GROMACS .gro file of C-alpha atoms in nm:
model
  352
    1MET     CA    1   4.134   0.197  -1.657
    2SER     CA    2   4.068   0.235  -1.298
    3LEU     CA    3   3.736   0.319  -1.146
    4GLY     CA    4   3.701   0.690  -1.114
    5PRO     CA    5   3.553   0.874  -0.809
    6VAL     CA    6   3.232   0.975  -0.934
    7MET     CA    7   2.878   0.799  -0.963
    8ILE     CA    8   2.627   0.932  -1.207
    9ASP     CA    9   2.288   0.877  -1.283
   10LEU     CA   10   2.096   0.799  -1.643
   11GLU     CA   11   1.795   0.980  -1.781
   12GLY     CA   12   1.604   0.674  -1.929
   13LEU     CA   13   1.527   0.297  -1.963
   14GLU     CA   14   1.825   0.250  -2.180
   15MET     CA   15   2.171   0.402  -2.244
   16THR     CA   16   2.198   0.697  -2.488
   17ALA     CA   17   2.478   0.757  -2.709
   18ASP     CA   18   2.545   1.047  -2.497
   19ASP     CA   19   2.540   0.830  -2.191
   20GLN     CA   20   2.745   0.577  -2.336
   21GLU     CA   21   3.048   0.842  -2.404
   22LEU     CA   22   2.989   1.003  -2.062
   23LEU     CA   23   3.050   0.675  -1.905
   24LYS     CA   24   3.389   0.628  -2.067
   25HIS     CA   25   3.510   0.963  -1.893
   26PRO     CA   26   3.794   0.834  -1.627
   27ALA     CA   27   3.642   1.010  -1.368
   28VAL     CA   28   3.359   0.794  -1.373
   29GLY     CA   29   3.336   0.493  -1.153
   30GLY     CA   30   2.969   0.402  -1.127
   31VAL     CA   31   2.597   0.457  -1.227
   32ILE     CA   32   2.298   0.499  -0.957
   33LEU     CA   33   1.951   0.400  -1.095
   34PHE     CA   34   1.619   0.529  -1.015
   35SER     CA   35   1.279   0.460  -1.077
   36ARG     CA   36   1.262   0.620  -1.431
   37ASN     CA   37   1.537   0.372  -1.522
   38TYR     CA   38   1.292   0.098  -1.465
   39GLN     CA   39   1.020  -0.064  -1.689
   40SER     CA   40   1.050  -0.446  -1.598
   41MET     CA   41   1.338  -0.684  -1.460
   42GLU     CA   42   1.435  -0.797  -1.857
   43GLN     CA   43   1.485  -0.426  -1.938
   44LEU     CA   44   1.682  -0.373  -1.608
   45ASN     CA   45   1.866  -0.689  -1.694
   46GLN     CA   46   1.990  -0.556  -2.038
   47LEU     CA   47   2.050  -0.183  -1.907
   48CYS     CA   48   2.298  -0.323  -1.655
   49ALA     CA   49   2.452  -0.558  -1.922
   50ASP     CA   50   2.489  -0.231  -2.103
   51ILE     CA   51   2.644  -0.036  -1.849
   52HIS     CA   52   2.890  -0.309  -1.735
   53GLY     CA   53   2.991  -0.358  -2.097
   54VAL     CA   54   3.097  -0.012  -2.143
   55ARG     CA   55   3.473  -0.046  -1.987
   56THR     CA   56   3.693  -0.277  -1.780
   57PRO     CA   57   3.694  -0.309  -1.482
   58GLN     CA   58   3.306  -0.289  -1.488
   59LEU     CA   59   3.148   0.025  -1.378
   60LEU     CA   60   2.973  -0.018  -1.039
   61ILE     CA   61   2.621  -0.016  -1.042
   62ALA     CA   62   2.393   0.103  -0.733
   63VAL     CA   63   2.044   0.189  -0.622
   64ASP     CA   64   1.837   0.282  -0.334
   65HIS     CA   65   1.623  -0.032  -0.254
   66GLU     CA   66   1.572  -0.041   0.107
   67GLY     CA   67   1.204  -0.156   0.120
   68GLY     CA   68   0.916   0.035   0.242
   69ARG     CA   69   0.923   0.379   0.142
   70VAL     CA   70   1.240   0.362  -0.041
   71GLN     CA   71   1.237   0.106  -0.330
   72ARG     CA   72   1.329   0.213  -0.649
   73PHE     CA   73   1.219  -0.107  -0.837
   74ARG     CA   74   0.877  -0.232  -0.762
   75GLN     CA   75   0.659  -0.404  -1.069
   76GLY     CA   76   0.802  -0.743  -1.077
   77PHE     CA   77   1.006  -0.716  -0.771
   78SER     CA   78   0.917  -0.827  -0.435
   79GLU     CA   79   0.772  -0.563  -0.188
   80LEU     CA   80   0.962  -0.523   0.107
   81PRO     CA   81   0.913  -0.407   0.435
   82PRO     CA   82   1.043  -0.102   0.581
   83ALA     CA   83   1.320  -0.127   0.851
   84ALA     CA   84   1.122  -0.035   1.117
   85TRP     CA   85   0.881  -0.361   1.065
   86TYR     CA   86   1.191  -0.575   1.131
   87GLY     CA   87   1.244  -0.391   1.439
   88GLU     CA   88   0.898  -0.451   1.571
   89GLN     CA   89   0.926  -0.831   1.490
   90TYR     CA   90   1.247  -0.834   1.682
   91ARG     CA   91   1.070  -0.699   2.002
   92LYS     CA   92   0.790  -0.929   1.994
   93HIS     CA   93   0.997  -1.247   1.908
   94PRO     CA   94   1.378  -1.170   1.887
   95GLU     CA   95   1.469  -1.494   1.716
   96GLN     CA   96   1.231  -1.479   1.459
   97GLY     CA   97   1.266  -1.106   1.411
   98LEU     CA   98   1.648  -1.184   1.325
   99LYS     CA   99   1.559  -1.469   1.075
  100LEU     CA  100   1.299  -1.236   0.906
  101THR     CA  101   1.567  -0.949   0.891
  102GLU     CA  102   1.822  -1.214   0.749
  103LEU     CA  103   1.571  -1.302   0.490
  104GLY     CA  104   1.465  -0.966   0.395
  105GLY     CA  105   1.833  -0.900   0.335
  106TRP     CA  106   1.853  -1.175   0.126
  107LEU     CA  107   1.552  -1.155  -0.083
  108MET     CA  108   1.659  -0.767  -0.165
  109ALA     CA  109   1.993  -0.869  -0.269
  110SER     CA  110   1.928  -1.175  -0.477
  111GLU     CA  111   1.642  -0.988  -0.691
  112LEU     CA  112   1.874  -0.714  -0.772
  113ARG     CA  113   2.185  -0.917  -0.824
  114ALA     CA  114   1.956  -1.137  -1.074
  115CYS     CA  115   1.922  -0.817  -1.305
  116GLY     CA  116   2.295  -0.713  -1.268
  117VAL     CA  117   2.278  -0.454  -1.002
  118ASP     CA  118   2.576  -0.461  -0.773
  119PHE     CA  119   2.468  -0.320  -0.476
  120SER     CA  120   2.187  -0.118  -0.263
  121PHE     CA  121   2.265   0.174  -0.050
  122ALA     CA  122   2.140   0.002   0.251
  123PRO     CA  123   2.106  -0.078   0.542
  124VAL     CA  124   1.998   0.262   0.735
  125LEU     CA  125   2.202   0.245   1.062
  126ASP     CA  126   2.050   0.555   1.184
  127LEU     CA  127   1.862   0.543   1.527
  128GLY     CA  128   1.466   0.595   1.493
  129LEU     CA  129   1.426   0.840   1.751
  130GLY     CA  130   1.120   1.010   1.618
  131ILE     CA  131   1.272   1.328   1.538
  132SER     CA  132   1.369   1.289   1.164
  133GLU     CA  133   1.078   1.255   0.943
  134VAL     CA  134   1.298   1.165   0.631
  135ILE     CA  135   1.450   0.879   0.840
  136GLY     CA  136   1.116   0.759   1.013
  137ASP     CA  137   1.061   0.382   0.947
  138ARG     CA  138   1.374   0.345   0.741
  139ALA     CA  139   1.551   0.280   1.078
  140PHE     CA  140   1.518  -0.060   1.249
  141SER     CA  141   1.480   0.067   1.609
  142ALA     CA  142   1.579   0.361   1.836
  143ASN     CA  143   1.758   0.115   2.054
  144PRO     CA  144   2.125   0.089   1.921
  145ASP     CA  145   2.165  -0.272   2.025
  146GLU     CA  146   1.827  -0.354   1.829
  147VAL     CA  147   1.980  -0.166   1.528
  148THR     CA  148   2.306  -0.333   1.547
  149ARG     CA  149   2.163  -0.706   1.578
  150LEU     CA  150   1.894  -0.664   1.310
  151ALA     CA  151   2.197  -0.485   1.078
  152HIS     CA  152   2.412  -0.772   1.138
  153ALA     CA  153   2.122  -1.000   1.020
  154TRP     CA  154   2.057  -0.785   0.708
  155MET     CA  155   2.419  -0.809   0.619
  156GLN     CA  156   2.433  -1.180   0.662
  157GLY     CA  157   2.169  -1.206   0.424
  158CYS     CA  158   2.307  -0.973   0.184
  159HIS     CA  159   2.645  -1.154   0.170
  160GLU     CA  160   2.472  -1.502   0.131
  161ALA     CA  161   2.292  -1.342  -0.181
  162GLY     CA  162   2.635  -1.196  -0.306
  163MET     CA  163   2.611  -0.838  -0.256
  164ALA     CA  164   2.835  -0.575  -0.051
  165VAL     CA  165   2.635  -0.355   0.200
  166VAL     CA  166   2.646   0.035   0.268
  167GLY     CA  167   2.574   0.152   0.643
  168LYS     CA  168   2.424   0.516   0.631
  169HIS     CA  169   2.415   0.785   0.752
  170PHE     CA  170   2.732   0.798   0.947
  171PRO     CA  171   2.748   0.922   1.241
  172GLY     CA  172   2.396   0.911   1.294
  173HIS     CA  173   2.095   1.122   1.097
  174GLY     CA  174   1.851   1.017   1.365
  175GLY     CA  175   1.876   1.308   1.587
  176VAL     CA  176   1.776   1.589   1.340
  177ALA     CA  177   1.461   1.721   1.220
  178ALA     CA  178   1.578   1.901   0.909
  179ASP     CA  179   1.571   1.730   0.588
  180SER     CA  180   1.915   1.748   0.403
  181HIS     CA  181   1.745   1.740   0.095
  182LEU     CA  182   1.599   2.080   0.144
  183ALA     CA  183   1.785   2.206   0.437
  184LEU     CA  184   2.098   2.212   0.656
  185PRO     CA  185   2.058   1.989   0.944
  186ILE     CA  186   2.265   2.076   1.256
  187ASP     CA  187   2.274   1.816   1.559
  188GLN     CA  188   2.366   1.991   1.851
  189ARG     CA  189   2.474   1.644   2.060
  190ARG     CA  190   2.827   1.625   2.193
  191PHE     CA  191   3.065   1.368   2.076
  192GLU     CA  192   3.020   1.152   2.398
  193ASP     CA  193   2.653   1.132   2.335
  194LEU     CA  194   2.710   0.998   1.989
  195LYS     CA  195   2.975   0.755   2.082
  196MET     CA  196   2.741   0.614   2.345
  197GLU     CA  197   2.427   0.553   2.099
  198ASP     CA  198   2.443   0.648   1.726
  199LEU     CA  199   2.792   0.537   1.644
  200ARG     CA  200   2.755   0.170   1.824
  201PRO     CA  201   2.593   0.033   1.527
  202PHE     CA  202   2.845   0.164   1.288
  203GLU     CA  203   3.121   0.059   1.527
  204SER     CA  204   2.968  -0.290   1.530
  205MET     CA  205   2.922  -0.352   1.173
  206ILE     CA  206   3.269  -0.227   1.081
  207GLU     CA  207   3.405  -0.494   1.314
  208ALA     CA  208   3.172  -0.743   1.122
  209GLY     CA  209   3.315  -0.638   0.787
  210MET     CA  210   3.062  -0.425   0.642
  211GLU     CA  211   3.223  -0.293   0.305
  212ALA     CA  212   3.082   0.065   0.262
  213ILE     CA  213   2.952   0.373   0.452
  214MET     CA  214   2.760   0.668   0.335
  215PRO     CA  215   2.812   0.996   0.567
  216ALA     CA  216   2.509   1.219   0.645
  217HIS     CA  217   2.493   1.551   0.522
  218VAL     CA  218   2.498   1.714   0.876
  219ILE     CA  219   2.683   1.937   1.093
  220TYR     CA  220   2.761   1.813   1.450
  221GLN     CA  221   2.810   2.175   1.552
  222HIS     CA  222   2.993   2.113   1.888
  223ILE     CA  223   3.201   1.860   1.739
  224ASP     CA  224   3.329   1.991   1.398
  225LYS     CA  225   3.206   2.277   1.166
  226ASP     CA  226   3.184   2.079   0.868
  227LEU     CA  227   2.941   1.853   0.710
  228ALA     CA  228   3.002   1.489   0.821
  229GLY     CA  229   3.066   1.411   0.466
  230PHE     CA  230   3.309   1.697   0.398
  231SER     CA  231   3.495   1.656   0.737
  232GLY     CA  232   3.847   1.522   0.745
  233PHE     CA  233   3.780   1.489   1.117
  234TRP     CA  234   3.473   1.263   1.077
  235LEU     CA  235   3.621   1.046   0.795
  236LYS     CA  236   3.961   1.029   0.856
  237GLN     CA  237   4.029   1.080   1.224
  238VAL     CA  238   3.694   0.892   1.353
  239LEU     CA  239   3.580   0.673   1.073
  240ARG     CA  240   3.941   0.578   0.943
  241GLN     CA  241   4.168   0.593   1.253
  242GLN     CA  242   3.947   0.561   1.552
  243LEU     CA  243   3.705   0.304   1.415
  244GLY     CA  244   3.941   0.126   1.201
  245PHE     CA  245   3.722   0.136   0.889
  246GLN     CA  246   3.911  -0.022   0.579
  247GLY     CA  247   3.613  -0.004   0.326
  248VAL     CA  248   3.475   0.253   0.106
  249ILE     CA  249   3.327   0.606   0.176
  250PHE     CA  250   3.044   0.718  -0.039
  251SER     CA  251   2.966   1.085  -0.035
  252ASP     CA  252   2.561   1.143  -0.013
  253ASP     CA  253   2.430   1.336  -0.340
  254LEU     CA  254   2.631   1.650  -0.386
  255ASP     CA  255   2.314   1.803  -0.539
  256MET     CA  256   2.124   1.801  -0.201
  257ALA     CA  257   2.064   2.142  -0.054
  258ALA     CA  258   2.273   2.062   0.248
  259ALA     CA  259   2.567   2.037   0.025
  260SER     CA  260   2.556   2.386  -0.092
  261GLU     CA  261   2.752   2.464   0.214
  262ALA     CA  262   3.054   2.339   0.054
  263GLY     CA  263   3.072   2.533  -0.250
  264ASN     CA  264   2.989   2.491  -0.634
  265TYR     CA  265   2.979   2.136  -0.762
  266ALA     CA  266   3.356   2.104  -0.850
  267ASP     CA  267   3.432   2.252  -0.522
  268ARG     CA  268   3.225   2.034  -0.322
  269ALA     CA  269   3.364   1.719  -0.505
  270MET     CA  270   3.716   1.815  -0.426
  271VAL     CA  271   3.632   1.916  -0.062
  272ALA     CA  272   3.435   1.562  -0.013
  273LEU     CA  273   3.739   1.363  -0.179
  274GLU     CA  274   4.019   1.561   0.026
  275ALA     CA  275   3.815   1.493   0.342
  276GLY     CA  276   3.819   1.095   0.269
  277CYS     CA  277   3.540   1.019   0.049
  278ASP     CA  278   3.626   0.731  -0.227
  279MET     CA  279   3.342   0.819  -0.471
  280ILE     CA  280   3.118   1.068  -0.476
  281LEU     CA  281   2.740   1.107  -0.602
  282VAL     CA  282   2.609   1.380  -0.836
  283CYS     CA  283   2.252   1.277  -0.933
  284ASN     CA  284   1.965   1.448  -1.123
  285ASN     CA  285   2.186   1.738  -1.267
  286ARG     CA  286   2.350   1.639  -1.552
  287PRO     CA  287   2.519   1.997  -1.603
  288ALA     CA  288   2.682   1.949  -1.248
  289ALA     CA  289   2.784   1.608  -1.334
  290ILE     CA  290   2.993   1.716  -1.624
  291GLN     CA  291   3.142   2.020  -1.432
  292VAL     CA  292   3.258   1.767  -1.163
  293LEU     CA  293   3.397   1.500  -1.383
  294GLU     CA  294   3.609   1.774  -1.599
  295SER     CA  295   3.709   1.911  -1.285
  296LEU     CA  296   3.865   1.544  -1.184
  297LYS     CA  297   3.982   1.434  -1.517
  298SER     CA  298   4.328   1.380  -1.394
  299TYR     CA  299   4.245   1.276  -1.035
  300ASN     CA  300   4.370   0.935  -0.956
  301ASP     CA  301   4.348   0.736  -0.602
  302PRO     CA  302   4.487   0.381  -0.657
  303ALA     CA  303   4.369   0.299  -0.300
  304ALA     CA  304   4.016   0.409  -0.366
  305HIS     CA  305   4.017   0.209  -0.689
  306VAL     CA  306   4.124  -0.107  -0.467
  307ARG     CA  307   3.829  -0.061  -0.226
  308LEU     CA  308   3.587   0.018  -0.481
  309VAL     CA  309   3.640  -0.295  -0.682
  310ARG     CA  310   3.508  -0.472  -0.394
  311MET     CA  311   3.174  -0.362  -0.443
  312HIS     CA  312   3.115  -0.532  -0.757
  313GLY     CA  313   2.837  -0.834  -0.688
  314ARG     CA  314   2.994  -1.150  -0.601
  315LYS     CA  315   2.774  -1.378  -0.755
  316GLN     CA  316   2.465  -1.349  -0.984
  317ARG     CA  317   2.173  -1.639  -1.021
  318SER     CA  318   1.908  -1.618  -1.275
  319LEU     CA  319   1.543  -1.524  -1.137
  320GLN     CA  320   1.439  -1.882  -1.222
  321GLN     CA  321   1.709  -2.005  -1.013
  322ILE     CA  322   1.592  -1.767  -0.726
  323HIS     CA  323   1.234  -1.865  -0.756
  324LEU     CA  324   1.299  -2.225  -0.728
  325ASP     CA  325   1.498  -2.152  -0.405
  326SER     CA  326   1.283  -2.236  -0.099
  327ARG     CA  327   1.389  -1.918   0.058
  328TRP     CA  328   1.228  -1.721  -0.206
  329LYS     CA  329   0.896  -1.849  -0.146
  330GLN     CA  330   0.907  -1.844   0.236
  331ALA     CA  331   1.056  -1.483   0.179
  332VAL     CA  332   0.732  -1.350  -0.039
  333ASN     CA  333   0.511  -1.514   0.199
  334GLN     CA  334   0.642  -1.363   0.521
  335LEU     CA  335   0.773  -1.057   0.395
  336SER     CA  336   0.561  -0.923   0.119
  337VAL     CA  337   0.252  -0.887   0.253
  338ILE     CA  338   0.336  -0.604   0.468
  339PRO     CA  339   0.132  -0.299   0.368
  340GLN     CA  340   0.328  -0.040   0.241
  341GLU     CA  341   0.335   0.352   0.300
  342THR     CA  342   0.333   0.617   0.013
  343PRO     CA  343   0.671   0.591  -0.142
  344LEU     CA  344   0.914   0.818  -0.046
  345ASN     CA  345   1.077   1.029  -0.359
  346LEU     CA  346   1.336   1.171  -0.162
  347GLY     CA  347   1.451   0.803  -0.152
  348LEU     CA  348   1.785   0.777   0.015
  349ASP     CA  349   1.861   1.037  -0.066
  350HIS     CA  350   1.807   1.163  -0.387
  351ASP     CA  351   1.506   1.308  -0.581
  352ASP     CA  352   1.369   1.096  -0.837
   0.00000   0.00000   0.00000
């Protein structure tokens, strides 16, 4: 059975009979977890085992766990700093900043993998230009070269822990003030401006082997009329052809306000897939998820399946093994003492 093109959510701390039946639908390929799905590391481990046990190949399990305001699981997990903190450390001491960033990626990935989560929707590759509040300190830096260096270090740490990474929000969300959860952001910049600035971290991370990308729910008005996540220009022509990206393209949540530009849920799903997405997210709206699944019950994309199976976690150590690793104590001492801002319920990109 192939991995389907839809990622959905669950209601609570354990799978219900209805959840289990829905996860067997041929159009389902993954599950995204939220804070409501978490009580303890032991409970999360069991939930992930149950999800992975539903079918073969195993469904993908994802979460928004960047650090700072966007960290779904807290009690029992290490408190992670926001990406901007790594940027601050880098500007003070570049070599030490890169080591801390790699350590942060390793810590995040190791703890999630210990519980069975396949990957986090991270890192943010947007530029922190001080324009977008929803990005804010989720960005490493306003400087594309700094973002690139720090993102490479973060990815190296994730890979060491056996986790693939997802760069977002292509081709760059940092230049618009509107929040795509609530409104339709329109970026007025030219393609040449984006290529010189926002696109550079994505291009470099693609060359370094980044496994997945999530496009922005943003319209770049002077470049293409469609939202980036529903745009064949951005996903096929720029991302696949010009930048040579061979990994997975995840849509942002189809339930976000900006996505309504593409029609009803079934329409949004098909437009996103036809534009080039491999997997679409439908979160916190079970009727919409069912509508999308039924509209795609005969959908099959063998090439997308091949890309998606590469997102499975590549190794899993127990929490005890991780806690005995000298890097864990080092990471907790150096990263987990950062004052945290109020958690951002909008998360990546989905209301919780």
